[in-house]
Amino acid sequence: MHVKMFTVGMLSTNCYIVSSKDTEEAILIDPGLDFSSEAKPILDYLAIGKIEAKFIVNTHGHDDHIKGNALFQQKVNIPICIHPLDAHFIETAEKDKFPANVALEDGAALSFGGETLKIMHTPGHTPGSICLVGEKIVFTGDTLFAGGIGRTDFPGGSMSDMAISLQKLASLPDYLLVYPGHGGTSMIGEEKRVNPFLTNQSKEWFF
Ligand SMILES: [Zn+2]
Ligand SMILES: [Zn+2]
């Protein structure tokens, strides 16, 4: 599995192309573009590598993660995948033109080119936030950042849901590489060591 990160939009969202080394099939995670010109390096990367994007996956429904969905739908016409609890964000943003096509429920497996990422439902930042878990990597959207977590004070956010979601993430193997929705990468083990929201002391902050 190969991961290419593009930082896009005014909120510096991490958009990822995750591709299979063997078959050049890929998924596109969180194309939160603010300008159509930001699509070019992503489309060029796909074209130069002869990589076929199979799905657009949104880790949650906030604008800074979904804004480029329609543009890529027009260019490559592939399904948009999101957790059902966040699908309404897309339908509102795109006025039903490009609705979510695939509902990503907890435990579902997303397969492309012989690779599989498992869906972990991690509500808290939004009701339908998900993480994508592979053998060595995890995409955490706006649930977990290097050294921090996503806000829970937006509509639908919940600090108590977030606490449970963070416990699920903390139960993953330490060696998993963390690719968050904003900022730099980390490891699950490193976050358990330094991230105040993943250490044991944090429990009293949540409840
Ligand atoms: Zn967000
Ligand atoms: Zn975000």
Short mmCIF file of N, CA and C in Angstrom, two decimals, residues 66-134:
data_model
loop_
_atom_site.label_atom_id
_atom_site.label_comp_id
_atom_site.label_asym_id
_atom_site.label_seq_id
_atom_site.Cartn_x
_atom_site.Cartn_y
_atom_site.Cartn_z
N ILE A 66 -14.89 17.53 1.90
CA ILE A 66 -15.77 17.03 0.82
C ILE A 66 -15.86 17.97 -0.38
N LYS A 67 -15.31 19.18 -0.26
CA LYS A 67 -15.57 20.20 -1.29
C LYS A 67 -15.17 19.78 -2.70
N GLY A 68 -14.15 18.94 -2.83
CA GLY A 68 -13.70 18.53 -4.17
C GLY A 68 -14.41 17.30 -4.70
N ASN A 69 -15.34 16.73 -3.93
CA ASN A 69 -16.04 15.52 -4.38
C ASN A 69 -16.62 15.69 -5.78
N ALA A 70 -17.36 16.79 -5.97
CA ALA A 70 -18.07 16.98 -7.23
C ALA A 70 -17.10 17.09 -8.39
N LEU A 71 -16.01 17.81 -8.16
CA LEU A 71 -15.03 17.99 -9.23
C LEU A 71 -14.44 16.65 -9.67
N PHE A 72 -14.09 15.82 -8.68
CA PHE A 72 -13.51 14.51 -9.04
C PHE A 72 -14.57 13.59 -9.62
N GLN A 73 -15.80 13.71 -9.14
CA GLN A 73 -16.90 12.94 -9.72
C GLN A 73 -17.02 13.24 -11.21
N GLN A 74 -16.88 14.52 -11.56
CA GLN A 74 -16.99 14.90 -12.97
C GLN A 74 -15.81 14.37 -13.79
N LYS A 75 -14.62 14.38 -13.17
CA LYS A 75 -13.41 13.96 -13.91
C LYS A 75 -13.30 12.45 -14.01
N VAL A 76 -13.54 11.76 -12.91
CA VAL A 76 -13.27 10.31 -12.92
C VAL A 76 -14.51 9.46 -12.64
N ASN A 77 -15.62 10.11 -12.27
CA ASN A 77 -16.91 9.42 -12.10
C ASN A 77 -16.80 8.12 -11.29
N ILE A 78 -16.46 8.25 -10.03
CA ILE A 78 -16.35 7.09 -9.14
C ILE A 78 -17.24 7.31 -7.92
N PRO A 79 -17.60 6.24 -7.23
CA PRO A 79 -18.54 6.38 -6.10
C PRO A 79 -17.95 7.20 -4.95
N ILE A 80 -18.83 7.91 -4.25
CA ILE A 80 -18.46 8.65 -3.05
C ILE A 80 -18.90 7.82 -1.84
N CYS A 81 -17.98 7.60 -0.92
CA CYS A 81 -18.26 6.77 0.25
C CYS A 81 -18.16 7.61 1.52
N ILE A 82 -19.15 7.45 2.39
CA ILE A 82 -19.16 8.19 3.66
C ILE A 82 -20.04 7.41 4.63
N HIS A 83 -19.84 7.64 5.91
CA HIS A 83 -20.72 6.98 6.90
C HIS A 83 -22.13 7.55 6.77
N PRO A 84 -23.16 6.70 6.89
CA PRO A 84 -24.55 7.18 6.70
C PRO A 84 -24.90 8.39 7.57
N LEU A 85 -24.34 8.48 8.77
CA LEU A 85 -24.71 9.59 9.66
C LEU A 85 -24.15 10.94 9.18
N ASP A 86 -23.20 10.91 8.25
CA ASP A 86 -22.66 12.17 7.71
C ASP A 86 -23.05 12.39 6.24
N ALA A 87 -23.84 11.48 5.68
CA ALA A 87 -24.17 11.58 4.25
C ALA A 87 -24.96 12.86 3.94
N HIS A 88 -25.72 13.33 4.93
CA HIS A 88 -26.53 14.53 4.67
C HIS A 88 -25.68 15.75 4.35
N PHE A 89 -24.44 15.79 4.86
CA PHE A 89 -23.56 16.92 4.55
C PHE A 89 -23.34 17.02 3.04
N ILE A 90 -23.14 15.87 2.40
CA ILE A 90 -22.86 15.85 0.97
C ILE A 90 -24.09 16.23 0.19
N GLU A 91 -25.22 15.68 0.61
CA GLU A 91 -26.46 15.97 -0.11
C GLU A 91 -26.80 17.45 -0.03
N THR A 92 -26.50 18.07 1.12
CA THR A 92 -26.74 19.51 1.26
C THR A 92 -25.77 20.29 0.39
N ALA A 93 -24.49 19.92 0.46
CA ALA A 93 -23.47 20.68 -0.25
C ALA A 93 -23.66 20.60 -1.76
N GLU A 94 -24.03 19.43 -2.24
CA GLU A 94 -24.09 19.24 -3.70
C GLU A 94 -25.51 19.31 -4.24
N LYS A 95 -26.45 19.69 -3.40
CA LYS A 95 -27.85 19.81 -3.81
C LYS A 95 -28.32 18.55 -4.55
N ASP A 96 -27.97 17.40 -4.02
CA ASP A 96 -28.40 16.10 -4.55
C ASP A 96 -27.78 15.74 -5.90
N LYS A 97 -26.89 16.58 -6.40
CA LYS A 97 -26.29 16.27 -7.71
C LYS A 97 -25.33 15.10 -7.60
N PHE A 98 -24.54 15.11 -6.53
CA PHE A 98 -23.57 14.05 -6.34
C PHE A 98 -23.76 13.44 -4.95
N PRO A 99 -24.83 12.68 -4.76
CA PRO A 99 -25.07 12.12 -3.43
C PRO A 99 -24.05 11.04 -3.10
N ALA A 100 -23.96 10.71 -1.82
CA ALA A 100 -23.09 9.61 -1.41
C ALA A 100 -23.62 8.32 -2.04
N ASN A 101 -22.74 7.50 -2.55
CA ASN A 101 -23.14 6.28 -3.24
C ASN A 101 -22.96 5.03 -2.39
N VAL A 102 -21.97 5.07 -1.50
CA VAL A 102 -21.66 3.89 -0.70
C VAL A 102 -21.65 4.28 0.76
N ALA A 103 -22.44 3.58 1.57
CA ALA A 103 -22.49 3.85 3.00
C ALA A 103 -21.44 3.01 3.71
N LEU A 104 -20.57 3.67 4.45
CA LEU A 104 -19.49 2.98 5.15
C LEU A 104 -19.89 2.73 6.60
N GLU A 105 -20.37 1.53 6.88
CA GLU A 105 -20.76 1.19 8.24
C GLU A 105 -19.56 0.69 9.02
N ASP A 106 -19.65 0.75 10.33
CA ASP A 106 -18.57 0.25 11.19
C ASP A 106 -18.26 -1.21 10.85
N GLY A 107 -17.01 -1.53 10.70
CA GLY A 107 -16.59 -2.92 10.44
C GLY A 107 -16.54 -3.28 8.97
N ALA A 108 -17.07 -2.40 8.11
CA ALA A 108 -17.05 -2.70 6.67
C ALA A 108 -15.61 -2.71 6.16
N ALA A 109 -15.39 -3.47 5.11
CA ALA A 109 -14.06 -3.53 4.49
C ALA A 109 -14.13 -2.82 3.14
N LEU A 110 -13.18 -1.92 2.93
CA LEU A 110 -13.09 -1.20 1.66
C LEU A 110 -11.92 -1.80 0.90
N SER A 111 -12.21 -2.45 -0.23
CA SER A 111 -11.15 -3.16 -0.96
C SER A 111 -10.87 -2.50 -2.29
N PHE A 112 -9.60 -2.43 -2.63
CA PHE A 112 -9.18 -1.87 -3.93
C PHE A 112 -7.83 -2.51 -4.27
N GLY A 113 -7.74 -3.06 -5.46
CA GLY A 113 -6.47 -3.60 -5.94
C GLY A 113 -5.81 -4.60 -5.00
N GLY A 114 -6.59 -5.44 -4.35
CA GLY A 114 -6.00 -6.43 -3.45
C GLY A 114 -5.67 -5.90 -2.07
N GLU A 115 -5.89 -4.62 -1.84
CA GLU A 115 -5.67 -4.02 -0.52
C GLU A 115 -7.02 -3.85 0.17
N THR A 116 -6.98 -3.84 1.50
CA THR A 116 -8.22 -3.64 2.26
C THR A 116 -7.98 -2.68 3.41
N LEU A 117 -8.89 -1.74 3.55
CA LEU A 117 -8.93 -0.88 4.74
C LEU A 117 -10.26 -1.14 5.43
N LYS A 118 -10.20 -1.25 6.76
CA LYS A 118 -11.42 -1.54 7.53
C LYS A 118 -11.97 -0.25 8.11
N ILE A 119 -13.29 -0.11 8.08
CA ILE A 119 -13.93 1.10 8.57
C ILE A 119 -14.14 0.99 10.08
N MET A 120 -13.65 2.00 10.80
CA MET A 120 -13.91 2.09 12.24
C MET A 120 -14.74 3.36 12.48
N HIS A 121 -15.97 3.18 12.96
CA HIS A 121 -16.82 4.34 13.24
C HIS A 121 -16.30 5.03 14.49
N THR A 122 -15.95 6.30 14.36
CA THR A 122 -15.37 7.05 15.49
C THR A 122 -16.09 8.38 15.66
N PRO A 123 -17.36 8.35 16.12
CA PRO A 123 -18.09 9.61 16.30
C PRO A 123 -17.46 10.47 17.39
N GLY A 124 -17.82 11.74 17.38
CA GLY A 124 -17.28 12.68 18.37
C GLY A 124 -17.06 14.04 17.72
N HIS A 125 -16.24 14.06 16.68
CA HIS A 125 -16.05 15.29 15.90
C HIS A 125 -17.31 15.57 15.08
N THR A 126 -17.83 14.54 14.43
CA THR A 126 -19.17 14.54 13.83
C THR A 126 -19.78 13.17 14.15
N PRO A 127 -21.11 13.02 13.99
CA PRO A 127 -21.73 11.72 14.29
C PRO A 127 -21.24 10.61 13.36
N GLY A 128 -20.89 10.96 12.12
CA GLY A 128 -20.50 9.93 11.15
C GLY A 128 -19.02 9.93 10.83
N SER A 129 -18.18 10.37 11.75
CA SER A 129 -16.73 10.34 11.51
C SER A 129 -16.26 8.88 11.48
N ILE A 130 -15.33 8.61 10.57
CA ILE A 130 -14.75 7.27 10.51
C ILE A 130 -13.22 7.36 10.47
N CYS A 131 -12.58 6.25 10.86
CA CYS A 131 -11.16 6.06 10.61
C CYS A 131 -11.05 4.85 9.68
N LEU A 132 -9.98 4.81 8.90
CA LEU A 132 -9.73 3.67 7.99
C LEU A 132 -8.48 2.97 8.47
N VAL A 133 -8.64 1.69 8.81
CA VAL A 133 -7.56 0.96 9.46
C VAL A 133 -6.98 -0.10 8.53
N GLY A 134 -5.68 -0.02 8.29
CA GLY A 134 -4.98 -1.04 7.51
C GLY A 134 -4.04 -1.83 8.40
#
